Amino acid sequence: MSLRERKAAKKKEDILRSASSVISRQGFHKTTMEDIAAELLMTKGSLYYYFKNKEELLFHCHDLILTGAMELIEDIYQENISSVEKMKKAIKAHLDIAIQEKEIFNLIVKPEQIFSEDHIEDIVNKRDVYAGLFDKIIAQGAERGEFHLRQQKMARMIILGATNWIQVWYSDKGEFSKDEIEEIYADYLLKMLL
Amino acid sequence: MSLRERKAAKKKEDILRSASSVISRQGFHKTTMEDIAAELLMTKGSLYYYFKNKEELLFHCHDLILTGAMELIEDIYQENISSVEKMKKAIKAHLDIAIQEKEIFNLIVKPEQIFSEDHIEDIVNKRDVYAGLFDKIIAQGAERGEFHLRQQKMARMIILGATNWIQVWYSDKGEFSKDEIEEIYADYLLKMLL
Amino acid sequence: MSLRERKAAKKKEDILRSASSVISRQGFHKTTMEDIAAELLMTKGSLYYYFKNKEELLFHCHDLILTGAMELIEDIYQENISSVEKMKKAIKAHLDIAIQEKEIFNLIVKPEQIFSEDHIEDIVNKRDVYAGLFDKIIAQGAERGEFHLRQQKMARMIILGATNWIQVWYSDKGEFSKDEIEEIYADYLLKMLL
Amino acid sequence: MSLRERKAAKKKEDILRSASSVISRQGFHKTTMEDIAAELLMTKGSLYYYFKNKEELLFHCHDLILTGAMELIEDIYQENISSVEKMKKAIKAHLDIAIQEKEIFNLIVKPEQIFSEDHIEDIVNKRDVYAGLFDKIIAQGAERGEFHLRQQKMARMIILGATNWIQVWYSDKGEFSKDEIEEIYADYLLKMLL
DNA sequence: CATGAATGAGCTTTCATTCAT
DNA sequence: TATGAATGAAAGCTCATTCAT
């Protein structure tokens, strides 16, 4: 990749980060291209130099964050530790991202209300792959005799549902610190699997 | 209440039910006043006779559903049964509503992105009251020695989070029936409390 | 048709006439919805109450004029006169319309550059039907022994081409009156057919 | 002219030819500077090194083609052949260009809709000079007793109109070859002059 | 010379809202 | 009460044009 290209790639990522942040604050529909541009001290016209429309921009936001998350969880899965430990770590990592990326992560929820058919399949697939990582951890734990449960997929849905929801109410001014919350969540959810 | 007033009240509720249904399908931002009116075989102008604007309409949708849900859970709380049973019933009832009212229930999530300041406080309060009902069930269960847990609020958040999330993926064509799903969810989540 | 409906239909036609006139002056691409609205003392938003987009509006402009023209020529064809007379009348009628509706008539030319696929077929068909009326006159004249020519379609194309072109240069301030021009055109073109 | 200048001149002509071709396909308004640049494997910024804006570029396209056409017809006029032959040749030559340059030639039609006042006069003048060449052929033919007609200008307009129109419908997949069409056109139009 | 990047004016379109009838 | 009609503000998007490098 040439210098030029790397510069452009960096700019694209800057835009995505910035857009993610604004969208997380205001929601996708209430965020205008102008809002996003303003945050970057650009004009909205310039955004279209990098992304061909609003949906495309969002799609890449989504992709960036989900890809990052997948790498994290995949790494945890590869670690040489007990399944209980893996799941604890995975839950904490997931909570971390959900808190940070609020709205973007929330997009995973209802792609049909935002994305056109072109992207939905891609998005749903990626979301499934991500969820699959948690399935793998659970399955491995069950095999190893660490977890005892019948409906593994259901358990995974409960775990991801509960953790995704945290963005709804989390505030860094709450009674518990982020780390404490993550600890408590992990403990509770692990109880379900044992 | 005069006949006329009662007629108007009924019409209002018709509108709210209809609007809820459309919004649940399409999402709030993608639903236009025209869509809502069309569903009722009215014209959008008429809606403004009953509700002074779109937000007001949505606010009352929200209220209608949340009030109904509160009554259900309150009744369950008053029943003369074990806390375990109460919680099971409450979880199932909550799942029922979440599945049925999808989008509207989803509003409970991020009111700031939709409602203006006039309503937010009201909405947040009601949501807290509703959540409080679950807290009461948990507290009672702990008192009675049925539940064993320290962070009661956290547990409640996990429960509501996990159950709210169901709207994201639930489909009546899935592997499990609604009743089965509710049973499984209730079982898993109860494991957390014992 | 109710009074309401007739009123609306009339308004639609008003808009079409007005739009035709503006477009004929400025060309389709240089004419904004605002221009059209201004001519009617409306706001551009209102136009969308009657026509769902700019293309649709243009399509109906086109239709209105072409339908009118077809009726004129069809009537001439039905008259009980010699083919020479029919063709003369048809040429004059066509010139009349071409002069009056300049730009709209010009649309008949390159629909692909303006219309999306949805409309092109319809437009091309109508245009063919219209041209077919001239073919019928020519064929009848040939049968009756009034015209002597081999490539009838080619002759028709020359006639319509020559007459369509008039909008390019016609001005009511020129050396000849519109009637004189029509007379001369008809005479010249008839020479071709005899 | 220095080497550098000649290089630049050549590049300019390359651009004009390329632009003509794209515009002929898509029409002026639907052709963006990017389209033109892409065809030349350039970036749109570079175009502005050679032409100060889109209108200027179009103006020179127009000029290039019309100048070429004028030379052709002028040469025909100078030939030592009968006026009938001259006119036949001129018609065929004109048809050739009209078919090839479609859209650009079409520009001759409505300069006001595309060009600003700066260019209109120039364009109209050149167009008149071009048309004048046909007038000269006709006048000479009348003088020589080959043609018999009163309104010479009108005849010329009919001839140019009919031939210009060919771009509207010509396709190289039609029933007749280009040569045949030209022959037929020339024959028909000549009948008008005799 | 060429280009990548940025700009901003202008366009079409949508839609909540208003209001006379 | 209900509605057809109109409005206007705001959004997404396009593209000719500019300019530093």
Coordinates of N, CA and C in Angstrom, one line a residue, chain D:
Chain D
M1 N 4.9 26.8 -33.6 CA 4.4 26.1 -32.3 C 5.5 25.2 -31.8
S2 N 5.8 25.4 -30.5 CA 6.9 24.5 -29.9 C 6.4 23.1 -29.7
L3 N 7.3 22.2 -29.4 CA 6.9 20.8 -29.2 C 5.9 20.7 -28.1
R4 N 6.2 21.5 -27.0 CA 5.3 21.4 -25.9 C 3.9 21.9 -26.3
E5 N 3.9 22.9 -27.0 CA 2.5 23.4 -27.4 C 1.8 22.4 -28.3
R6 N 2.6 21.8 -29.2 CA 2.0 20.8 -30.0 C 1.4 19.6 -29.2
K7 N 2.2 19.2 -28.3 CA 1.8 18.1 -27.4 C 0.5 18.5 -26.7
A8 N 0.5 19.7 -26.2 CA -0.8 20.1 -25.5 C -1.9 20.2 -26.4
A9 N -1.7 20.7 -27.7 CA -2.8 20.8 -28.6 C -3.3 19.4 -28.9
K10 N -2.4 18.4 -29.1 CA -2.8 17.1 -29.4 C -3.7 16.5 -28.2
K11 N -3.2 16.8 -27.0 CA -4.0 16.3 -25.9 C -5.3 16.9 -25.8
K12 N -5.4 18.2 -26.1 CA -6.7 18.9 -26.2 C -7.6 18.2 -27.1
E13 N -7.1 17.9 -28.3 CA -8.0 17.2 -29.3 C -8.4 15.8 -28.8
D14 N -7.5 15.1 -28.2 CA -7.8 13.8 -27.6 C -9.0 14.0 -26.7
I15 N -8.9 14.9 -25.8 CA -10.0 15.2 -24.9 C -11.3 15.5 -25.6
L16 N -11.2 16.3 -26.6 CA -12.4 16.7 -27.3 C -13.1 15.5 -27.9
R17 N -12.3 14.7 -28.6 CA -12.8 13.5 -29.3 C -13.5 12.6 -28.2
S18 N -12.8 12.4 -27.2 CA -13.3 11.5 -26.1 C -14.5 12.0 -25.5
A19 N -14.5 13.3 -25.2 CA -15.7 13.9 -24.6 C -16.9 13.8 -25.6
S20 N -16.6 14.1 -26.9 CA -17.7 14.0 -27.8 C -18.3 12.7 -27.8
S21 N -17.5 11.7 -27.7 CA -18.0 10.3 -27.8 C -18.9 10.0 -26.5
V22 N -18.4 10.4 -25.4 CA -19.2 10.1 -24.2 C -20.5 10.9 -24.2
I23 N -20.4 12.2 -24.5 CA -21.6 13.0 -24.5 C -22.6 12.5 -25.6
S24 N -22.1 12.1 -26.7 CA -23.0 11.6 -27.7 C -23.8 10.4 -27.2
R25 N -23.2 9.6 -26.3 CA -23.8 8.5 -25.7 C -24.8 8.8 -24.7
Q26 N -24.4 9.7 -23.8 CA -25.2 10.0 -22.6 C -25.9 11.3 -22.6
G27 N -25.6 12.2 -23.5 CA -26.2 13.5 -23.4 C -25.3 14.4 -22.5
F28 N -25.4 15.7 -22.8 CA -24.5 16.6 -22.1 C -24.8 16.7 -20.6
H29 N -26.0 16.8 -20.2 CA -26.3 16.9 -18.8 C -26.1 15.7 -18.0
K30 N -26.2 14.6 -18.6 CA -25.9 13.3 -17.8 C -24.4 13.0 -17.8
T31 N -23.7 13.7 -18.6 CA -22.2 13.4 -18.6 C -21.5 14.3 -17.6
T32 N -20.8 13.7 -16.7 CA -20.1 14.4 -15.7 C -18.6 14.6 -16.2
M33 N -18.0 15.5 -15.6 CA -16.5 15.7 -15.9 C -15.8 14.4 -15.5
E34 N -16.3 13.7 -14.5 CA -15.7 12.5 -14.1 C -15.8 11.4 -15.3
D35 N -17.0 11.4 -15.9 CA -17.1 10.4 -17.0 C -16.1 10.7 -18.1
I36 N -16.0 11.9 -18.4 CA -15.1 12.3 -19.5 C -13.7 11.9 -19.1
A37 N -13.3 12.3 -17.9 CA -11.9 12.0 -17.5 C -11.7 10.5 -17.5
A38 N -12.7 9.7 -17.0 CA -12.5 8.3 -16.9 C -12.2 7.7 -18.2
E39 N -13.0 8.1 -19.2 CA -12.8 7.6 -20.6 C -11.3 7.8 -21.0
L40 N -10.7 8.8 -20.5 CA -9.3 9.1 -20.9 C -8.3 8.6 -19.9
L41 N -8.8 7.9 -18.9 CA -7.9 7.4 -17.9 C -7.2 8.6 -17.2
M42 N -7.9 9.7 -17.1 CA -7.4 10.8 -16.3 C -8.2 11.1 -15.1
T43 N -7.9 12.0 -14.3 CA -8.8 12.5 -13.2 C -9.4 13.8 -13.6
K44 N -10.6 14.0 -13.1 CA -11.3 15.2 -13.6 C -10.5 16.5 -13.3
G45 N -9.7 16.5 -12.3 CA -8.9 17.7 -12.0 C -8.1 18.1 -13.2
S46 N -7.5 17.1 -13.9 CA -6.6 17.4 -15.0 C -7.3 18.1 -16.1
L47 N -8.6 17.8 -16.3 CA -9.3 18.4 -17.4 C -9.2 19.9 -17.4
Y48 N -9.2 20.4 -16.1 CA -9.2 21.8 -15.9 C -7.9 22.5 -16.3
Y49 N -6.9 21.7 -16.5 CA -5.7 22.2 -17.0 C -5.8 22.6 -18.5
Y50 N -6.7 21.9 -19.2 CA -6.8 22.2 -20.6 C -8.0 23.0 -21.0
F51 N -9.1 22.9 -20.2 CA -10.3 23.7 -20.4 C -10.7 24.3 -19.1
K52 N -11.1 25.6 -19.2 CA -11.3 26.2 -17.9 C -12.6 25.8 -17.3
N53 N -13.6 25.2 -18.0 CA -14.7 24.7 -17.4 C -15.5 23.8 -18.4
K54 N -16.6 23.2 -17.9 CA -17.3 22.3 -18.7 C -17.9 22.9 -20.0
E55 N -18.3 24.1 -19.9 CA -18.9 24.7 -21.0 C -17.9 25.0 -22.1
E56 N -16.7 25.4 -21.6 CA -15.6 25.7 -22.6 C -15.3 24.4 -23.3
L57 N -15.2 23.3 -22.6 CA -14.9 22.0 -23.2 C -16.0 21.7 -24.3
L58 N -17.2 21.9 -23.9 CA -18.3 21.5 -24.9 C -18.2 22.5 -26.1
F59 N -17.9 23.7 -25.8 CA -17.8 24.7 -26.9 C -16.8 24.2 -27.9
H60 N -15.7 23.7 -27.4 CA -14.6 23.3 -28.4 C -15.0 22.0 -29.1
C61 N -15.7 21.1 -28.4 CA -16.2 19.9 -29.0 C -17.0 20.3 -30.2
H62 N -17.9 21.2 -30.0 CA -18.8 21.7 -30.9 C -18.1 22.3 -32.1
D63 N -17.1 23.1 -31.8 CA -16.4 23.8 -32.8 C -15.6 22.8 -33.7
L64 N -15.0 21.9 -33.0 CA -14.2 20.9 -33.7 C -15.0 20.2 -34.8
I65 N -16.1 19.8 -34.4 CA -17.0 19.0 -35.3 C -17.6 19.9 -36.4
L66 N -18.0 21.0 -36.0 CA -18.7 21.9 -37.0 C -17.6 22.4 -38.0
T67 N -16.4 22.7 -37.5 CA -15.4 23.1 -38.4 C -15.1 22.0 -39.4
G68 N -15.0 20.8 -38.9 CA -14.7 19.7 -39.8 C -15.8 19.6 -40.9
A69 N -17.0 19.7 -40.4 CA -18.2 19.6 -41.3 C -18.1 20.6 -42.4
M70 N -17.8 21.9 -41.9 CA -17.8 23.0 -42.9 C -16.7 22.7 -44.0
E71 N -15.6 22.2 -43.6 CA -14.6 22.0 -44.6 C -15.0 21.0 -45.6
L72 N -15.7 19.9 -45.1 CA -16.2 18.9 -46.0 C -17.2 19.5 -47.1
I73 N -18.1 20.2 -46.5 CA -19.2 20.8 -47.4 C -18.6 21.8 -48.4
E74 N -17.7 22.6 -47.8 CA -17.0 23.7 -48.7 C -16.3 23.0 -49.8
D75 N -15.6 21.9 -49.5 CA -14.9 21.2 -50.6 C -15.9 20.7 -51.7
I76 N -17.0 20.1 -51.2 CA -18.0 19.7 -52.1 C -18.5 20.8 -53.0
Y77 N -18.7 21.9 -52.4 CA -19.2 23.1 -53.2 C -18.2 23.5 -54.3
Q78 N -16.9 23.3 -53.9 CA -15.9 23.7 -54.9 C -15.7 22.7 -56.0
E79 N -16.2 21.6 -55.9 CA -16.0 20.5 -56.9 C -16.7 21.0 -58.2
N80 N -16.2 20.4 -59.3 CA -16.7 20.8 -60.6 C -17.7 19.8 -61.1
I81 N -18.8 19.8 -60.4 CA -19.9 18.8 -60.7 C -21.2 19.5 -60.7
S82 N -22.2 18.9 -61.2 CA -23.6 19.5 -61.2 C -24.1 19.8 -59.8
S83 N -25.0 20.7 -59.8 CA -25.6 21.1 -58.4 C -26.3 19.9 -57.8
V84 N -27.0 19.1 -58.7 CA -27.7 18.0 -58.1 C -26.7 17.0 -57.4
E85 N -25.5 16.8 -58.1 CA -24.5 16.0 -57.5 C -24.0 16.6 -56.2
K86 N -23.7 17.9 -56.3 CA -23.2 18.6 -55.1 C -24.2 18.4 -53.9
M87 N -25.4 18.6 -54.2 CA -26.4 18.5 -53.1 C -26.5 17.1 -52.6
K88 N -26.5 16.1 -53.5 CA -26.5 14.7 -53.0 C -25.3 14.4 -52.1
K89 N -24.1 14.8 -52.6 CA -22.9 14.6 -51.8 C -23.0 15.3 -50.4
A90 N -23.5 16.5 -50.5 CA -23.6 17.3 -49.2 C -24.5 16.7 -48.2
I91 N -25.6 16.2 -48.7 CA -26.6 15.5 -47.9 C -26.0 14.3 -47.3
K92 N -25.3 13.5 -48.1 CA -24.7 12.3 -47.5 C -23.6 12.6 -46.5
A93 N -22.9 13.6 -46.8 CA -21.8 14.0 -45.9 C -22.4 14.5 -44.5
H94 N -23.4 15.2 -44.6 CA -24.1 15.7 -43.4 C -24.7 14.6 -42.6
L95 N -25.3 13.7 -43.3 CA -25.9 12.5 -42.6 C -24.8 11.7 -41.9
D96 N -23.7 11.6 -42.6 CA -22.6 10.9 -42.0 C -22.2 11.5 -40.7
I97 N -22.0 12.8 -40.7 CA -21.6 13.4 -39.4 C -22.7 13.3 -38.4
A98 N -23.9 13.6 -38.8 CA -25.0 13.6 -37.8 C -25.1 12.2 -37.1
I99 N -24.9 11.2 -37.9 CA -24.9 9.8 -37.3 C -23.8 9.6 -36.3
Q100 N -22.6 10.0 -36.8 CA -21.4 9.8 -36.0 C -21.4 10.6 -34.7
E101 N -21.8 11.9 -34.8 CA -21.6 12.7 -33.7 C -22.9 13.0 -32.9
K102 N -23.8 12.3 -33.3 CA -25.1 12.4 -32.6 C -25.3 13.6 -31.7
E103 N -25.0 13.4 -30.4 CA -25.3 14.4 -29.4 C -24.7 15.7 -29.7
I104 N -23.4 15.7 -30.0 CA -22.7 17.0 -30.2 C -23.4 17.7 -31.3
F105 N -23.7 17.0 -32.4 CA -24.4 17.7 -33.4 C -25.8 18.2 -33.0
N106 N -26.3 17.5 -32.1 CA -27.6 17.9 -31.5 C -27.5 19.2 -30.8
L107 N -26.3 19.5 -30.3 CA -26.1 20.7 -29.5 C -26.4 22.0 -30.4
I108 N -26.2 21.7 -31.7 CA -26.4 22.9 -32.6 C -27.8 23.3 -32.4
V109 N -28.6 22.4 -31.9 CA -30.0 22.7 -31.8 C -30.4 23.8 -30.8
K110 N -30.0 23.6 -29.6 CA -30.5 24.5 -28.6 C -29.4 25.1 -27.7
P111 N -28.6 25.9 -28.3 CA -27.4 26.4 -27.6 C -27.8 27.1 -26.3
E112 N -28.9 27.8 -26.4 CA -29.3 28.6 -25.2 C -29.5 27.8 -24.0
Q113 N -29.8 26.5 -24.2 CA -30.1 25.7 -23.0 C -28.8 25.2 -22.4
I114 N -27.7 25.4 -23.1 CA -26.5 24.9 -22.6 C -25.4 25.9 -22.4
F115 N -25.3 26.8 -23.4 CA -24.2 27.7 -23.4 C -24.7 29.0 -22.8
S116 N -23.7 29.7 -22.1 CA -24.0 31.0 -21.6 C -23.8 32.0 -22.7
E117 N -24.2 33.2 -22.4 CA -24.3 34.2 -23.5 C -22.9 34.4 -24.2
D118 N -21.9 34.2 -23.5 CA -20.6 34.4 -24.0 C -20.4 33.6 -25.3
H119 N -21.0 32.5 -25.4 CA -20.7 31.6 -26.5 C -21.8 31.6 -27.6
I120 N -23.0 31.9 -27.1 CA -24.1 31.7 -28.0 C -24.0 32.4 -29.4
E121 N -23.5 33.6 -29.3 CA -23.4 34.4 -30.6 C -22.5 33.6 -31.5
D122 N -21.4 33.3 -31.0 CA -20.3 32.6 -31.7 C -20.9 31.3 -32.4
I123 N -21.6 30.6 -31.6 CA -22.1 29.3 -32.0 C -23.2 29.5 -33.1
V124 N -24.1 30.4 -32.8 CA -25.1 30.7 -33.8 C -24.5 31.1 -35.1
N125 N -23.5 32.0 -35.0 CA -22.9 32.4 -36.2 C -22.3 31.3 -37.1
K126 N -21.6 30.4 -36.4 CA -20.9 29.3 -37.1 C -22.0 28.4 -37.7
R127 N -23.0 28.2 -36.9 CA -24.1 27.4 -37.5 C -24.7 28.0 -38.7
D128 N -24.8 29.3 -38.7 CA -25.4 30.0 -39.8 C -24.4 29.9 -41.0
V129 N -23.1 30.0 -40.8 CA -22.2 29.9 -41.9 C -22.3 28.5 -42.5
Y130 N -22.4 27.5 -41.6 CA -22.5 26.1 -42.1 C -23.8 26.0 -43.0
A131 N -24.9 26.5 -42.4 CA -26.1 26.4 -43.2 C -26.0 27.2 -44.5
G132 N -25.3 28.3 -44.5 CA -25.1 29.1 -45.6 C -24.4 28.3 -46.8
L133 N -23.6 27.4 -46.5 CA -23.0 26.5 -47.5 C -24.0 25.8 -48.3
F134 N -25.0 25.3 -47.6 CA -26.1 24.6 -48.3 C -26.9 25.6 -49.1
D135 N -27.1 26.8 -48.6 CA -27.8 27.9 -49.3 C -27.1 28.1 -50.6
K136 N -25.7 28.2 -50.5 CA -25.0 28.5 -51.7 C -25.2 27.4 -52.8
I137 N -25.2 26.1 -52.3 CA -25.4 25.1 -53.3 C -26.7 25.2 -54.0
I138 N -27.7 25.5 -53.1 CA -29.1 25.6 -53.7 C -29.2 26.8 -54.7
A139 N -28.6 27.9 -54.2 CA -28.7 29.1 -55.1 C -28.0 28.9 -56.4
Q140 N -26.8 28.2 -56.4 CA -26.1 27.9 -57.6 C -27.0 27.0 -58.5
G141 N -27.6 26.0 -57.9 CA -28.4 25.1 -58.6 C -29.6 25.8 -59.3
A142 N -30.1 26.8 -58.6 CA -31.3 27.5 -59.1 C -30.8 28.4 -60.3
E143 N -29.7 29.0 -60.1 CA -29.1 29.8 -61.2 C -28.9 29.0 -62.4
R144 N -28.3 27.9 -62.2 CA -28.0 27.0 -63.3 C -29.2 26.4 -64.0
G145 N -30.3 26.6 -63.3 CA -31.6 26.0 -63.9 C -31.7 24.5 -63.5
E146 N -30.9 24.0 -62.6 CA -31.1 22.6 -62.2 C -32.2 22.5 -61.1
F147 N -32.3 23.5 -60.2 CA -33.3 23.4 -59.2 C -34.4 24.4 -59.6
H148 N -35.6 24.1 -59.1 CA -36.7 25.1 -59.4 C -37.5 25.2 -58.1
L149 N -37.2 26.3 -57.4 CA -37.9 26.5 -56.1 C -37.8 28.0 -55.7
R150 N -38.8 28.4 -55.0 CA -38.9 29.8 -54.6 C -38.3 30.0 -53.2
Q151 N -38.7 29.4 -52.2 CA -38.2 29.7 -50.9 C -37.0 28.9 -50.6
Q152 N -35.9 29.4 -51.0 CA -34.6 28.6 -50.9 C -34.2 28.3 -49.5
K153 N -34.4 29.3 -48.6 CA -34.0 29.1 -47.2 C -34.8 28.0 -46.6
M154 N -36.1 28.1 -46.9 CA -37.0 27.1 -46.3 C -36.7 25.7 -46.7
A155 N -36.3 25.6 -48.0 CA -35.9 24.3 -48.5 C -34.7 23.8 -47.7
R156 N -33.8 24.7 -47.5 CA -32.5 24.3 -46.8 C -32.9 23.8 -45.4
M157 N -33.8 24.5 -44.7 CA -34.2 24.2 -43.4 C -34.8 22.8 -43.4
I158 N -35.6 22.5 -44.3 CA -36.2 21.2 -44.4 C -35.2 20.1 -44.6
I159 N -34.2 20.4 -45.5 CA -33.2 19.4 -45.7 C -32.4 19.2 -44.4
L160 N -31.9 20.3 -43.8 CA -31.1 20.1 -42.6 C -31.9 19.5 -41.5
G161 N -33.2 19.9 -41.4 CA -34.0 19.3 -40.3 C -34.2 17.8 -40.5
A162 N -34.5 17.4 -41.7 CA -34.8 16.0 -41.9 C -33.5 15.2 -41.7
T163 N -32.4 15.7 -42.1 CA -31.1 15.0 -41.9 C -30.6 15.0 -40.5
N164 N -30.8 16.1 -39.8 CA -30.4 16.2 -38.4 C -31.2 15.1 -37.6
W165 N -32.4 15.0 -38.0 CA -33.3 14.1 -37.2 C -32.9 12.7 -37.2
I166 N -32.0 12.4 -38.2 CA -31.7 11.0 -38.4 C -31.1 10.4 -37.1
Q167 N -30.3 11.2 -36.4 CA -29.7 10.6 -35.2 C -30.7 10.1 -34.2
V168 N -31.9 10.6 -34.3 CA -32.9 10.2 -33.3 C -33.2 8.7 -33.4
W169 N -33.2 8.2 -34.6 CA -33.7 6.8 -34.8 C -32.6 5.9 -35.4
Y170 N -31.6 6.5 -36.0 CA -30.6 5.7 -36.7 C -30.0 4.6 -35.8
S171 N -29.9 3.4 -36.3 CA -29.2 2.3 -35.6 C -28.5 1.5 -36.7
D172 N -27.3 1.1 -36.4 CA -26.6 0.3 -37.4 C -27.1 -1.1 -37.6
K173 N -28.2 -1.4 -36.8 CA -28.7 -2.7 -36.9 C -30.1 -2.7 -37.7
G174 N -30.4 -1.6 -38.3 CA -31.7 -1.4 -39.0 C -31.7 -2.2 -40.3
E175 N -32.9 -2.1 -40.9 CA -33.1 -2.8 -42.1 C -32.2 -2.4 -43.3
F176 N -31.9 -1.1 -43.3 CA -31.0 -0.5 -44.4 C -29.7 -0.2 -43.9
S177 N -28.7 -0.3 -44.7 CA -27.3 0.1 -44.4 C -27.2 1.6 -44.4
K178 N -26.2 2.1 -43.8 CA -26.0 3.5 -43.7 C -26.0 4.1 -45.1
D179 N -25.3 3.4 -46.0 CA -25.2 3.9 -47.4 C -26.5 3.9 -48.1
E180 N -27.3 2.9 -47.9 CA -28.6 2.9 -48.5 C -29.5 4.0 -48.0
I181 N -29.4 4.2 -46.7 CA -30.2 5.3 -46.1 C -29.8 6.6 -46.7
E182 N -28.6 6.8 -46.8 CA -28.1 8.1 -47.4 C -28.6 8.3 -48.8
E183 N -28.5 7.2 -49.5 CA -29.0 7.3 -50.9 C -30.5 7.6 -51.0
I184 N -31.3 6.9 -50.2 CA -32.7 7.2 -50.2 C -33.0 8.6 -49.7
Y185 N -32.4 9.1 -48.7 CA -32.6 10.4 -48.2 C -32.3 11.4 -49.3
A186 N -31.1 11.2 -49.9 CA -30.7 12.2 -50.9 C -31.7 12.2 -52.1
D187 N -32.1 11.1 -52.5 CA -33.1 11.0 -53.6 C -34.4 11.8 -53.2
Y188 N -34.9 11.4 -52.1 CA -36.2 12.1 -51.7 C -36.0 13.6 -51.6
L189 N -35.0 14.0 -50.9 CA -34.8 15.4 -50.7 C -34.6 16.2 -52.0
L190 N -33.9 15.5 -52.9 CA -33.6 16.1 -54.2 C -34.9 16.4 -55.0
K191 N -35.9 15.4 -54.8 CA -37.2 15.6 -55.5 C -37.8 16.9 -55.2
M192 N -37.5 17.4 -53.9 CA -38.1 18.6 -53.5 C -37.5 19.8 -54.3
L193 N -36.3 19.7 -54.7 CA -35.6 20.8 -55.3 C -35.8 20.9 -56.8
L194 N -36.2 19.9 -57.4 CA -36.3 19.9 -58.9 C -37.5 20.6 -59.4

